CSV table of C-alpha atoms and ligand atoms in Angstrom, one decimal:
chain,number,residue,atom,x,y,z
A,1,PRO,CA,77.3,-18.0,-196.1
A,2,SER,CA,78.1,-15.1,-198.5
A,3,VAL,CA,74.4,-14.3,-199.1
A,4,ARG,CA,72.3,-13.0,-196.3
A,5,PRO,CA,69.7,-15.6,-195.4
A,6,LEU,CA,66.1,-14.7,-196.2
A,7,LEU,CA,65.1,-16.1,-192.9
A,8,ALA,CA,67.3,-16.4,-189.8
A,9,VAL,CA,66.0,-17.9,-186.5
A,10,ASN,CA,68.5,-17.1,-183.8
A,11,ASN,CA,68.5,-19.1,-180.6
A,12,ILE,CA,64.8,-19.0,-179.9
A,13,GLU,CA,63.0,-20.3,-176.9
A,14,VAL,CA,59.3,-21.1,-177.1
A,15,VAL,CA,56.9,-21.7,-174.2
A,16,TYR,CA,53.3,-22.8,-174.3
A,17,ALA,CA,50.9,-21.7,-171.6
A,18,ASP,CA,53.7,-19.9,-169.8
A,19,VAL,CA,55.2,-23.1,-168.5
A,20,ILE,CA,55.8,-25.8,-171.2
A,21,LEU,CA,59.2,-25.2,-172.7
A,22,VAL,CA,59.2,-26.7,-176.2
A,23,LEU,CA,62.0,-24.9,-178.2
A,24,ARG,CA,65.3,-24.6,-176.2
A,25,GLY,CA,67.6,-22.3,-178.2
A,26,LEU,CA,66.8,-23.2,-181.8
A,27,SER,CA,68.7,-21.6,-184.6
A,28,LEU,CA,68.5,-22.1,-188.4
A,29,ALA,CA,69.0,-20.1,-191.6
A,30,VAL,CA,67.2,-20.3,-194.9
A,31,PRO,CA,69.0,-18.8,-197.9
A,32,PRO,CA,66.9,-17.2,-200.7
A,33,GLY,CA,65.8,-19.4,-203.5
A,34,GLN,CA,66.4,-22.7,-201.7
A,35,ILE,CA,64.5,-25.5,-200.1
A,36,VAL,CA,65.7,-26.2,-196.6
A,37,ALA,CA,64.4,-29.3,-194.8
A,38,LEU,CA,63.6,-29.4,-191.0
A,39,LEU,CA,63.5,-33.0,-189.9
A,40,GLY,CA,63.0,-34.8,-186.6
A,41,ALA,CA,60.9,-37.3,-184.7
A,42,ASN,CA,57.3,-36.6,-183.6
A,43,GLY,CA,57.2,-34.0,-180.9
A,44,ALA,CA,60.7,-32.6,-181.6
A,45,GLY,CA,59.1,-29.2,-182.1
A,46,LYS,CA,59.1,-28.8,-185.9
A,47,SER,CA,55.5,-27.5,-186.2
A,48,THR,CA,56.1,-25.2,-183.3
A,49,THR,CA,59.1,-23.8,-185.1
A,50,LEU,CA,57.0,-23.0,-188.2
A,51,LYS,CA,54.3,-21.4,-186.0
A,52,ALA,CA,56.9,-19.3,-184.2
A,53,ILE,CA,58.0,-17.9,-187.6
A,54,SER,CA,54.5,-17.3,-188.9
A,55,GLY,CA,53.1,-15.8,-185.8
A,56,LEU,CA,50.5,-18.6,-185.4
A,57,LEU,CA,52.0,-19.6,-182.0
A,58,LYS,CA,49.8,-16.9,-180.4
A,59,THR,CA,46.7,-18.7,-181.4
A,60,GLU,CA,47.8,-21.7,-179.3
A,61,ASP,CA,48.9,-19.7,-176.3
A,62,GLY,CA,52.5,-20.0,-177.2
A,63,ALA,CA,55.2,-17.3,-177.1
A,64,ILE,CA,58.8,-16.7,-178.1
A,65,THR,CA,60.5,-15.9,-174.8
A,66,ARG,CA,64.1,-15.5,-176.0
A,67,GLY,CA,66.0,-15.1,-179.2
A,68,GLU,CA,64.9,-13.5,-182.5
A,69,VAL,CA,63.4,-14.2,-185.9
A,70,LEU,CA,64.8,-12.1,-188.7
A,71,PHE,CA,63.1,-12.0,-192.2
A,72,ASP,CA,65.0,-10.0,-194.8
A,73,GLY,CA,67.2,-8.8,-192.0
A,74,GLN,CA,64.2,-7.4,-190.0
A,75,PRO,CA,62.9,-8.7,-186.7
A,76,ILE,CA,59.4,-10.2,-187.1
A,77,GLN,CA,58.8,-11.9,-183.8
A,78,GLY,CA,55.7,-10.5,-182.0
A,79,LEU,CA,54.0,-9.3,-185.2
A,80,GLU,CA,50.5,-10.4,-185.9
A,81,PRO,CA,50.1,-13.4,-188.4
A,82,GLU,CA,48.5,-11.1,-191.0
A,83,ALA,CA,51.4,-8.7,-190.8
A,84,ILE,CA,53.8,-11.6,-191.3
A,85,VAL,CA,51.8,-12.7,-194.4
A,86,ARG,CA,52.1,-9.1,-195.7
A,87,ARG,CA,55.9,-9.3,-195.2
A,88,GLY,CA,56.0,-12.3,-197.5
A,89,ILE,CA,55.7,-15.5,-195.4
A,90,PHE,CA,52.9,-17.9,-195.9
A,91,GLN,CA,52.4,-21.2,-194.0
A,92,VAL,CA,50.8,-24.2,-195.5
A,93,MET,CA,49.5,-25.9,-192.4
A,94,GLU,CA,49.7,-29.6,-191.6
A,95,GLY,CA,46.6,-31.4,-192.6
A,96,ARG,CA,46.1,-28.9,-195.5
A,97,ARG,CA,43.3,-26.8,-193.9
A,98,ILE,CA,41.5,-25.9,-197.1
A,99,ILE,CA,38.0,-24.6,-196.7
A,100,ALA,CA,35.8,-27.6,-197.5
A,101,ASP,CA,32.6,-25.8,-198.3
A,102,MET,CA,34.1,-23.4,-200.7
A,103,THR,CA,35.2,-24.2,-204.3
A,104,CYS,CA,38.8,-24.5,-205.4
A,105,LEU,CA,38.6,-21.1,-207.1
A,106,GLU,CA,37.2,-19.5,-203.9
A,107,ASN,CA,40.0,-21.1,-201.9
A,108,LEU,CA,42.6,-19.8,-204.3
A,109,ARG,CA,41.1,-16.3,-204.1
A,110,LEU,CA,41.3,-16.5,-200.4
A,111,GLY,CA,45.0,-17.0,-200.6
A,112,ALA,CA,45.3,-13.5,-202.1
A,113,PHE,CA,43.4,-11.8,-199.2
A,114,THR,CA,46.3,-9.5,-198.3
A,115,ARG,CA,46.7,-8.2,-201.9
A,116,PRO,CA,45.1,-4.9,-202.8
A,117,ARG,CA,41.9,-4.9,-204.9
A,118,ALA,CA,43.9,-3.0,-207.6
A,119,ASP,CA,45.8,-6.2,-208.0
A,120,ARG,CA,42.7,-7.9,-209.4
A,121,GLY,CA,44.1,-8.4,-212.9
A,122,ARG,CA,47.3,-9.9,-211.6
A,123,ILE,CA,45.4,-12.1,-209.2
A,124,ALA,CA,43.4,-13.6,-212.2
A,125,ALA,CA,46.7,-14.2,-214.0
A,126,ASP,CA,48.1,-15.9,-210.9
A,127,ILE,CA,45.1,-18.2,-210.7
A,128,ASP,CA,45.9,-19.3,-214.3
A,129,MET,CA,49.5,-19.8,-213.2
A,130,VAL,CA,48.4,-22.0,-210.3
A,131,TYR,CA,46.3,-24.0,-212.8
A,132,GLN,CA,49.3,-24.5,-215.0
A,133,TYR,CA,51.1,-26.2,-212.1
A,134,PHE,CA,48.0,-28.1,-210.9
A,135,PRO,CA,45.8,-28.6,-214.0
A,136,ARG,CA,43.5,-30.9,-212.0
A,137,LEU,CA,42.4,-28.0,-209.8
A,138,LYS,CA,40.9,-26.3,-212.9
A,139,GLU,CA,38.8,-29.3,-213.7
A,140,ARG,CA,37.4,-29.6,-210.2
A,141,THR,CA,34.6,-27.1,-210.1
A,142,GLY,CA,32.8,-28.5,-207.0
A,143,LEU,CA,33.4,-28.0,-203.3
A,144,ALA,CA,37.0,-28.4,-202.1
A,145,GLY,CA,35.8,-30.9,-199.5
A,146,TYR,CA,35.2,-33.5,-202.2
A,147,LEU,CA,38.8,-33.3,-203.6
A,148,SER,CA,41.1,-36.2,-203.0
A,149,GLY,CA,43.9,-35.8,-200.4
A,150,GLY,CA,46.4,-35.1,-203.1
A,151,GLU,CA,44.3,-32.5,-204.7
A,152,GLN,CA,43.7,-30.8,-201.4
A,153,GLN,CA,47.4,-30.7,-200.8
A,154,MET,CA,47.8,-29.1,-204.3
A,155,LEU,CA,45.1,-26.6,-203.5
A,156,ALA,CA,46.8,-25.7,-200.2
A,157,ILE,CA,50.0,-25.1,-202.1
A,158,GLY,CA,48.2,-23.2,-204.8
A,159,ARG,CA,46.5,-21.0,-202.2
A,160,ALA,CA,49.9,-20.2,-200.7
A,161,LEU,CA,51.2,-19.1,-204.1
A,162,MET,CA,48.2,-16.7,-204.5
A,163,ALA,CA,49.7,-14.6,-201.6
A,164,LYS,CA,52.9,-14.1,-203.7
A,165,PRO,CA,55.1,-15.1,-200.8
A,166,LYS,CA,58.8,-14.9,-200.7
A,167,LEU,CA,59.0,-17.8,-198.2
A,168,ILE,CA,56.6,-20.7,-197.9
A,169,LEU,CA,56.6,-22.7,-194.7
A,170,MET,CA,55.3,-26.2,-195.5
A,171,ASP,CA,54.3,-28.6,-192.8
A,172,GLU,CA,54.3,-32.2,-193.9
A,173,PRO,CA,53.1,-31.9,-197.5
A,174,SER,CA,53.5,-35.7,-197.9
A,175,MET,CA,51.1,-36.5,-195.0
A,176,GLY,CA,48.4,-39.0,-196.0
A,177,LEU,CA,49.5,-39.2,-199.7
A,178,SER,CA,50.3,-42.3,-201.7
A,179,PRO,CA,54.0,-42.7,-202.7
A,180,PHE,CA,53.1,-41.8,-206.2
A,181,LEU,CA,51.4,-38.5,-205.1
A,182,VAL,CA,54.2,-37.7,-202.8
A,183,GLN,CA,56.6,-37.9,-205.8
A,184,GLU,CA,54.3,-35.7,-207.8
A,185,VAL,CA,53.9,-33.1,-205.1
A,186,PHE,CA,57.6,-32.9,-204.4
A,187,HIS,CA,58.3,-32.7,-208.1
A,188,ILE,CA,56.0,-29.7,-208.4
A,189,ILE,CA,57.6,-28.1,-205.3
A,190,ARG,CA,61.0,-28.3,-206.9
A,191,GLN,CA,59.6,-26.8,-210.1
A,192,LEU,CA,58.1,-23.8,-208.2
A,193,VAL,CA,61.4,-23.0,-206.7
A,194,ALA,CA,63.2,-23.2,-210.0
A,195,ASP,CA,60.5,-21.2,-211.9
A,196,LEU,CA,59.4,-18.6,-209.4
A,197,GLY,CA,62.4,-18.2,-207.1
A,198,VAL,CA,60.3,-18.8,-204.1
A,199,THR,CA,62.1,-20.1,-200.9
A,200,ILE,CA,60.8,-23.0,-198.9
A,201,LEU,CA,61.3,-24.2,-195.3
A,202,LEU,CA,60.0,-27.8,-195.4
A,203,VAL,CA,59.0,-29.8,-192.4
A,204,GLU,CA,58.8,-33.5,-193.2
A,205,GLN,CA,58.5,-36.9,-191.6
A,206,ASN,CA,59.5,-38.3,-194.9
A,207,ALA,CA,63.2,-37.6,-194.5
A,208,ARG,CA,64.2,-39.5,-197.6
A,209,MET,CA,62.0,-37.4,-199.9
A,210,ALA,CA,62.8,-34.2,-198.1
A,211,LEU,CA,66.6,-34.7,-198.5
A,212,GLN,CA,66.0,-35.4,-202.2
A,213,VAL,CA,64.4,-32.0,-202.9
A,214,ALA,CA,66.2,-29.8,-200.3
A,215,SER,CA,69.7,-28.3,-200.6
A,216,TYR,CA,70.3,-28.1,-196.8
A,217,GLY,CA,68.8,-29.8,-193.8
A,218,TYR,CA,68.4,-29.4,-190.0
A,219,ILE,CA,67.6,-32.2,-187.7
A,220,MET,CA,65.8,-31.4,-184.4
A,221,GLU,CA,65.6,-33.3,-181.2
A,222,ARG,CA,63.7,-32.1,-178.1
A,223,GLY,CA,63.5,-28.5,-179.1
A,224,LYS,CA,66.9,-27.8,-180.7
A,225,VAL,CA,69.0,-28.6,-183.7
A,226,VAL,CA,71.3,-31.5,-183.2
A,227,LEU,CA,72.7,-31.8,-186.7
A,228,ASP,CA,72.7,-29.8,-189.9
A,229,GLY,CA,74.4,-30.0,-193.2
A,230,THR,CA,73.9,-30.1,-196.9
A,231,ALA,CA,71.2,-32.5,-198.0
A,232,ASP,CA,73.8,-34.8,-199.6
A,233,ALA,CA,75.9,-34.9,-196.4
A,234,LEU,CA,72.9,-35.7,-194.2
A,235,ALA,CA,71.7,-38.4,-196.6
A,236,GLN,CA,75.1,-40.1,-196.3
A,237,ASN,CA,75.4,-39.6,-192.5
A,238,GLU,CA,75.3,-43.0,-190.7
A,239,ASP,CA,73.1,-41.7,-187.8
A,240,VAL,CA,70.7,-40.1,-190.1
A,241,LYS,CA,70.5,-43.3,-192.1
A,242,GLU,CA,69.8,-45.3,-189.1
A,243,PHE,CA,67.3,-43.1,-187.3
A,244,TYR,CA,65.6,-41.2,-190.1
A,245,LEU,CA,66.1,-43.1,-193.3
A,246,GLY,CA,65.0,-46.5,-192.0
A,247,GLY,CA,68.5,-48.0,-192.2
A,248,GLY,CA,68.5,-47.6,-196.0
B,1,ATP,P1,54.6,-33.7,-185.0
B,1,ATP,O1,55.3,-34.2,-186.2
B,1,ATP,O2,54.0,-34.7,-184.1
B,1,ATP,O3,53.7,-32.5,-185.3
B,1,ATP,P2,56.6,-31.7,-184.2
B,1,ATP,O4,58.0,-32.0,-184.2
B,1,ATP,O5,56.0,-30.9,-185.2
B,1,ATP,O6,55.8,-33.1,-184.1
B,1,ATP,P3,55.3,-30.0,-182.3
B,1,ATP,O7,54.0,-30.2,-182.8
B,1,ATP,O8,56.0,-28.7,-182.5
B,1,ATP,O9,56.3,-31.2,-182.7
B,1,ATP,O10,55.3,-30.3,-180.7
B,1,ATP,C1,56.4,-30.2,-179.9
B,1,ATP,C2,56.0,-30.4,-178.4
B,1,ATP,O11,55.2,-29.3,-178.0
B,1,ATP,C3,55.2,-31.6,-178.2
B,1,ATP,O12,55.6,-32.2,-176.9
B,1,ATP,C4,53.8,-31.1,-178.1
B,1,ATP,O13,53.0,-32.0,-177.2
B,1,ATP,C5,53.9,-29.7,-177.5
B,1,ATP,N1,52.9,-28.8,-177.9
B,1,ATP,C6,52.5,-28.6,-179.2
B,1,ATP,N2,51.5,-27.7,-179.3
B,1,ATP,C7,51.2,-27.4,-178.0
B,1,ATP,C8,50.2,-26.5,-177.4
B,1,ATP,N3,49.4,-25.8,-178.1
B,1,ATP,N4,50.2,-26.5,-176.0
B,1,ATP,C9,51.1,-27.2,-175.3
B,1,ATP,N5,52.0,-28.0,-175.8
B,1,ATP,C10,52.1,-28.1,-177.1
């Protein structure tokens, strides 16, 4: 509470196609340098929340009709997605969305698209940095479409890092991965936050894993937050255990 949140979503309402009300007064805050988890059942509005922050809502005929999104204290709702990337927010989409007929290296370079050409030396150094976190990406010289699911997820995260974002919005990084790979990806996510000071808003179906890496969590139902607290408190909460942690 003493530090200003890097991201503050204040009481937003989101409508698709002018009529479908999906977010109904959603608020959340993400402090700098932390991982915050956004949890909830299918259709609760988690992906919509990320798109409302990144400006990608527009591409699906959605709009923020009330409330505000503040990044670093500045309102960003209504900005174009590219302008939001330039401010320092990068979304890793659900289903990874890497470019299948480009190589790993080309995909990584694409992540740096908003950086000036004069940054070229640093971009090369950042590609090496991504390879340090994900050594397998360096070994894969073929087209990204031939990578395994886990490697594609790593590439999607690596591509986000190439934008040098302050905030990464991650939509279901565990989706389609084996339990072993989920562990590996989350381990690396935690490392990135510790090493680079990047901040992460993490949307996950895998609530158990998410609460292990996050410091704070929000639980959404039908377009608004119904419960929030420290990750430890949520993991101990009886309702959370029953509905989101499989009774464990
Ligand atoms: P999931 O885990 O299934 O992605 P979610 O919590 O991320 O769920 P959203 O994808 O944000 O939920 O969807 C919330 C609601 O908004 C759902 O009822 C969905 O059908 C609806 N919705 C999502 N995208 C659109 C769209 N482009 N146009 C109309 N309705 C949409």
